[in-house]
PDB file of C-alpha atoms in Angstrom:
ATOM      1  CA  MET A  93     165.374 142.892 173.712  1.00  0.00           C
ATOM      2  CA  SER A  94     163.708 139.912 172.068  1.00  0.00           C
ATOM      3  CA  THR A  95     163.864 136.480 173.682  1.00  0.00           C
ATOM      4  CA  MET A  96     162.508 134.770 170.549  1.00  0.00           C
ATOM      5  CA  GLY A  97     164.327 134.817 167.235  1.00  0.00           C
ATOM      6  CA  TYR A  98     162.388 136.416 164.397  1.00  0.00           C
ATOM      7  CA  ARG A  99     163.114 137.770 160.933  1.00  0.00           C
ATOM      8  CA  ILE A 100     161.330 140.618 159.100  1.00  0.00           C
ATOM      9  CA  ARG A 101     161.753 140.519 155.335  1.00  0.00           C
ATOM     10  CA  GLY A 102     161.038 142.904 152.499  1.00  0.00           C
ATOM     11  CA  LEU A 103     159.560 141.722 149.224  1.00  0.00           C
ATOM     12  CA  ASP A 104     161.640 140.103 146.502  1.00  0.00           C
ATOM     13  CA  PRO A 105     162.340 142.894 143.987  1.00  0.00           C
ATOM     14  CA  ALA A 106     162.369 140.564 140.949  1.00  0.00           C
ATOM     15  CA  PRO A 107     158.621 140.804 140.134  1.00  0.00           C
ATOM     16  CA  PHE A 108     158.867 144.616 140.031  1.00  0.00           C
ATOM     17  CA  GLN A 109     162.124 145.102 138.102  1.00  0.00           C
ATOM     18  CA  SER A 110     160.472 144.856 134.674  1.00  0.00           C
ATOM     19  CA  LEU A 111     158.504 148.002 135.606  1.00  0.00           C
ATOM     20  CA  TYR A 112     161.570 150.143 136.328  1.00  0.00           C
ATOM     21  CA  GLY A 113     162.121 152.749 133.634  1.00  0.00           C
ATOM     22  CA  LEU A 114     158.871 152.178 131.755  1.00  0.00           C
ATOM     23  CA  ASP A 115     157.111 155.332 130.596  1.00  0.00           C
ATOM     24  CA  ASP A 116     153.892 156.374 132.309  1.00  0.00           C
ATOM     25  CA  ASP A 117     151.690 154.994 129.502  1.00  0.00           C
ATOM     26  CA  ALA A 118     153.327 151.574 129.725  1.00  0.00           C
ATOM     27  CA  LEU A 119     152.926 151.627 133.507  1.00  0.00           C
ATOM     28  CA  ALA A 120     149.266 152.658 133.220  1.00  0.00           C
ATOM     29  CA  ALA A 121     148.654 149.697 130.896  1.00  0.00           C
ATOM     30  CA  ARG A 122     149.868 147.508 133.788  1.00  0.00           C
ATOM     31  CA  HIS A 123     147.764 149.432 136.369  1.00  0.00           C
ATOM     32  CA  VAL A 124     150.877 150.945 137.968  1.00  0.00           C
ATOM     33  CA  VAL A 125     151.291 154.604 138.940  1.00  0.00           C
ATOM     34  CA  ARG A 126     154.652 156.368 139.239  1.00  0.00           C
ATOM     35  CA  CYS A 127     154.755 158.832 142.167  1.00  0.00           C
ATOM     36  CA  ARG A 128     157.361 161.418 143.147  1.00  0.00           C
ATOM     37  CA  VAL A 129     157.791 161.271 146.912  1.00  0.00           C
ATOM     38  CA  ASP A 130     156.968 164.699 148.319  1.00  0.00           C
ATOM     39  CA  GLY A 131     156.796 163.996 152.039  1.00  0.00           C
ATOM     40  CA  PRO A 132     156.126 161.300 154.627  1.00  0.00           C
ATOM     41  CA  GLY A 133     153.756 158.420 154.000  1.00  0.00           C
ATOM     42  CA  PHE A 134     155.587 156.324 151.397  1.00  0.00           C
ATOM     43  CA  PRO A 135     156.650 153.098 153.175  1.00  0.00           C
ATOM     44  CA  GLU A 136     158.760 151.071 150.728  1.00  0.00           C
ATOM     45  CA  ARG A 137     158.153 147.279 150.712  1.00  0.00           C
ATOM     46  CA  VAL A 138     161.393 145.875 149.244  1.00  0.00           C
ATOM     47  CA  GLU A 139     163.924 147.874 151.249  1.00  0.00           C
ATOM     48  CA  LEU A 140     161.561 148.325 154.244  1.00  0.00           C
ATOM     49  CA  ARG A 141     162.166 152.003 154.758  1.00  0.00           C
ATOM     50  CA  ASP A 142     160.302 155.277 154.459  1.00  0.00           C
ATOM     51  CA  MET A 143     161.124 156.802 151.106  1.00  0.00           C
ATOM     52  CA  GLN A 144     162.692 160.253 151.016  1.00  0.00           C
ATOM     53  CA  PRO A 145     161.397 163.355 149.186  1.00  0.00           C
ATOM     54  CA  GLY A 146     162.540 163.329 145.565  1.00  0.00           C
ATOM     55  CA  GLU A 147     162.647 159.518 145.242  1.00  0.00           C
ATOM     56  CA  THR A 148     160.379 157.766 142.763  1.00  0.00           C
ATOM     57  CA  ALA A 149     157.854 155.203 143.957  1.00  0.00           C
ATOM     58  CA  LEU A 150     155.796 152.789 141.913  1.00  0.00           C
ATOM     59  CA  LEU A 151     152.319 152.250 143.326  1.00  0.00           C
ATOM     60  CA  VAL A 152     151.389 148.686 142.396  1.00  0.00           C
ATOM     61  CA  ASN A 153     148.691 146.216 143.322  1.00  0.00           C
ATOM     62  CA  HIS A 154     150.484 143.266 144.913  1.00  0.00           C
ATOM     63  CA  GLU A 155     149.204 139.883 146.050  1.00  0.00           C
ATOM     64  CA  HIS A 156     150.916 139.477 149.402  1.00  0.00           C
ATOM     65  CA  LEU A 157     148.946 136.436 150.537  1.00  0.00           C
ATOM     66  CA  ALA A 158     148.600 134.050 147.595  1.00  0.00           C
ATOM     67  CA  VAL A 159     146.810 131.227 149.396  1.00  0.00           C
ATOM     68  CA  ASP A 160     143.715 129.198 148.587  1.00  0.00           C
ATOM     69  CA  THR A 161     141.724 130.395 151.584  1.00  0.00           C
ATOM     70  CA  PRO A 162     139.227 133.202 152.168  1.00  0.00           C
ATOM     71  CA  TYR A 163     142.208 135.268 153.418  1.00  0.00           C
ATOM     72  CA  ARG A 164     143.850 135.459 149.968  1.00  0.00           C
ATOM     73  CA  SER A 165     144.793 139.126 149.713  1.00  0.00           C
ATOM     74  CA  ARG A 166     146.210 141.861 147.533  1.00  0.00           C
ATOM     75  CA  HIS A 167     146.490 145.592 148.025  1.00  0.00           C
ATOM     76  CA  ALA A 168     148.300 148.709 146.851  1.00  0.00           C
ATOM     77  CA  ILE A 169     151.944 149.016 147.931  1.00  0.00           C
ATOM     78  CA  TYR A 170     154.895 151.300 147.162  1.00  0.00           C
ATOM     79  CA  VAL A 171     158.117 149.978 145.660  1.00  0.00           C
ATOM     80  CA  ARG A 172     161.071 152.303 145.088  1.00  0.00           C
ATOM     81  CA  GLU A 173     161.781 152.423 141.379  1.00  0.00           C
ATOM     82  CA  GLY A 174     165.219 150.820 141.170  1.00  0.00           C
ATOM     83  CA  ALA A 175     165.072 148.737 144.378  1.00  0.00           C
ATOM     84  CA  THR A 176     167.223 145.631 143.884  1.00  0.00           C
ATOM     85  CA  GLN A 177     167.857 144.187 147.353  1.00  0.00           C
ATOM     86  CA  ALA A 178     165.229 142.898 149.755  1.00  0.00           C
ATOM     87  CA  ALA A 179     165.815 144.050 153.308  1.00  0.00           C
ATOM     88  CA  GLU A 180     166.105 141.518 156.094  1.00  0.00           C
ATOM     89  CA  PHE A 181     166.088 142.380 159.783  1.00  0.00           C
ATOM     90  CA  ARG A 182     166.935 139.735 162.398  1.00  0.00           C
ATOM     91  CA  ASN A 183     165.625 140.369 165.905  1.00  0.00           C
ATOM     92  CA  GLU A 184     165.292 144.041 165.009  1.00  0.00           C
ATOM     93  CA  ILE A 185     162.297 146.158 164.059  1.00  0.00           C
ATOM     94  CA  PRO A 186     162.911 148.373 161.007  1.00  0.00           C
ATOM     95  CA  ASP A 187     162.097 152.063 161.448  1.00  0.00           C
ATOM     96  CA  VAL A 188     159.378 151.799 158.788  1.00  0.00           C
ATOM     97  CA  LEU A 189     157.362 149.742 161.300  1.00  0.00           C
ATOM     98  CA  LEU A 190     158.227 151.879 164.326  1.00  0.00           C
ATOM     99  CA  ARG A 191     157.605 155.400 163.091  1.00  0.00           C
ATOM    100  CA  ARG A 192     154.311 157.265 162.857  1.00  0.00           C
ATOM    101  CA  ARG A 193     152.169 154.199 162.149  1.00  0.00           C
ATOM    102  CA  MET A 194     149.528 152.215 163.898  1.00  0.00           C
ATOM    103  CA  LEU A 195     150.048 148.623 162.827  1.00  0.00           C
ATOM    104  CA  SER A 196     147.870 145.595 162.355  1.00  0.00           C
ATOM    105  CA  LEU A 197     149.658 142.300 162.933  1.00  0.00           C
ATOM    106  CA  ARG A 198     147.998 139.148 161.600  1.00  0.00           C
ATOM    107  CA  ALA A 199     149.058 135.599 162.480  1.00  0.00           C
ATOM    108  CA  PHE A 200     148.573 132.771 159.968  1.00  0.00           C
ATOM    109  CA  LYS A 201     148.843 129.004 159.898  1.00  0.00           C
ATOM    110  CA  GLY A 202     150.979 127.485 157.158  1.00  0.00           C
ATOM    111  CA  ASP A 203     147.907 126.939 154.972  1.00  0.00           C
ATOM    112  CA  GLY A 204     147.033 130.655 155.065  1.00  0.00           C
ATOM    113  CA  MET A 205     144.196 130.549 157.587  1.00  0.00           C
ATOM    114  CA  MET A 206     144.279 133.449 160.047  1.00  0.00           C
ATOM    115  CA  LEU A 207     144.649 132.508 163.703  1.00  0.00           C
ATOM    116  CA  ASP A 208     144.986 135.841 165.447  1.00  0.00           C
ATOM    117  CA  ALA A 209     145.159 139.579 164.778  1.00  0.00           C
ATOM    118  CA  ASP A 210     145.751 142.692 166.822  1.00  0.00           C
ATOM    119  CA  VAL A 211     146.498 146.388 166.447  1.00  0.00           C
ATOM    120  CA  CYS A 212     149.365 148.224 168.125  1.00  0.00           C
ATOM    121  CA  SER A 213     151.603 151.250 167.858  1.00  0.00           C
ATOM    122  CA  GLY A 214     155.018 150.640 166.353  1.00  0.00           C
ATOM    123  CA  ASP A 215     156.726 150.822 169.730  1.00  0.00           C
ATOM    124  CA  ALA A 216     154.654 147.836 170.925  1.00  0.00           C
ATOM    125  CA  ILE A 217     155.168 145.603 167.905  1.00  0.00           C
ATOM    126  CA  GLU A 218     158.026 143.513 169.293  1.00  0.00           C
ATOM    127  CA  ALA A 219     155.963 142.279 172.250  1.00  0.00           C
ATOM    128  CA  LEU A 220     153.080 141.477 169.903  1.00  0.00           C
ATOM    129  CA  ILE A 221     155.414 139.569 167.546  1.00  0.00           C
ATOM    130  CA  GLU A 222     156.689 137.509 170.457  1.00  0.00           C
ATOM    131  CA  ARG A 223     153.188 136.790 171.750  1.00  0.00           C
ATOM    132  CA  MET A 224     151.934 135.649 168.359  1.00  0.00           C
ATOM    133  CA  LEU A 225     155.010 133.608 167.411  1.00  0.00           C
ATOM    134  CA  ALA A 226     154.872 131.867 170.806  1.00  0.00           C
ATOM    135  CA  ARG A 227     151.901 129.918 169.447  1.00  0.00           C
ATOM    136  CA  GLU A 228     153.165 126.704 167.865  1.00  0.00           C
ATOM    137  CA  ASP A 229     150.416 126.738 165.224  1.00  0.00           C
ATOM    138  CA  VAL A 230     151.497 130.163 163.857  1.00  0.00           C
ATOM    139  CA  ALA A 231     153.668 129.845 160.747  1.00  0.00           C
ATOM    140  CA  PHE A 232     154.125 133.543 159.881  1.00  0.00           C
ATOM    141  CA  LEU A 233     152.836 137.043 160.556  1.00  0.00           C
ATOM    142  CA  HIS A 234     151.909 139.877 158.231  1.00  0.00           C
ATOM    143  CA  ALA A 235     152.329 143.490 159.310  1.00  0.00           C
ATOM    144  CA  HIS A 236     149.904 146.000 157.780  1.00  0.00           C
ATOM    145  CA  SER A 237     149.253 149.699 158.144  1.00  0.00           C
ATOM    146  CA  ALA A 238     146.211 149.861 160.409  1.00  0.00           C
ATOM    147  CA  SER A 239     144.903 153.041 158.792  1.00  0.00           C
ATOM    148  CA  HIS A 240     145.199 152.200 155.075  1.00  0.00           C
ATOM    149  CA  GLY A 241     145.300 148.411 155.417  1.00  0.00           C
ATOM    150  CA  CYS A 242     148.377 148.156 153.192  1.00  0.00           C
ATOM    151  CA  TYR A 243     150.704 145.183 153.576  1.00  0.00           C
ATOM    152  CA  LEU A 244     154.071 146.204 155.029  1.00  0.00           C
ATOM    153  CA  ALA A 245     156.186 143.103 155.715  1.00  0.00           C
ATOM    154  CA  VAL A 246     156.306 139.429 156.643  1.00  0.00           C
ATOM    155  CA  VAL A 247     157.563 138.284 160.049  1.00  0.00           C
ATOM    156  CA  GLU A 248     158.844 134.714 160.499  1.00  0.00           C
ATOM    157  CA  ARG A 249     160.589 132.708 163.197  1.00  0.00           C
ATOM    158  CA  ASP A 250     164.362 132.751 162.867  1.00  0.00           C
ATOM    159  CA  ASP A 251     165.287 129.405 164.350  1.00  0.00           C
TER     160      ASP A 251
END
């Protein structure tokens, strides 16, 4: 059980909604690939869940750290085609971060400079969140897949 309040949020779906329903040629012109989920390994970034076989994912390049520092970053992520509601978990770790993944957790100052980083299994993420957020100079954390490097979610204090 967490002693520090934190919040894990999925991405705002608004920037992706104009892609929903486009044909494959229109998506390709935007450097987006539509994928049919056929097994594990499709962590969704708006709803913060593993997508199920048969669902449709859009593989997009997303700037998850739009800061004017050397840490500015973008990477490929999956968004469920049709996702409309960003997930929010308070003092709870979503299954997408707990299951089958080694995670990289990165701590940033408010200006986007990295202060700390570590790797852990999903079952150890809560202790790592608490350790990193205990630092007063940490403004937010980013969770990434340690193997592929993909951005998964933002973690913030929930005061």
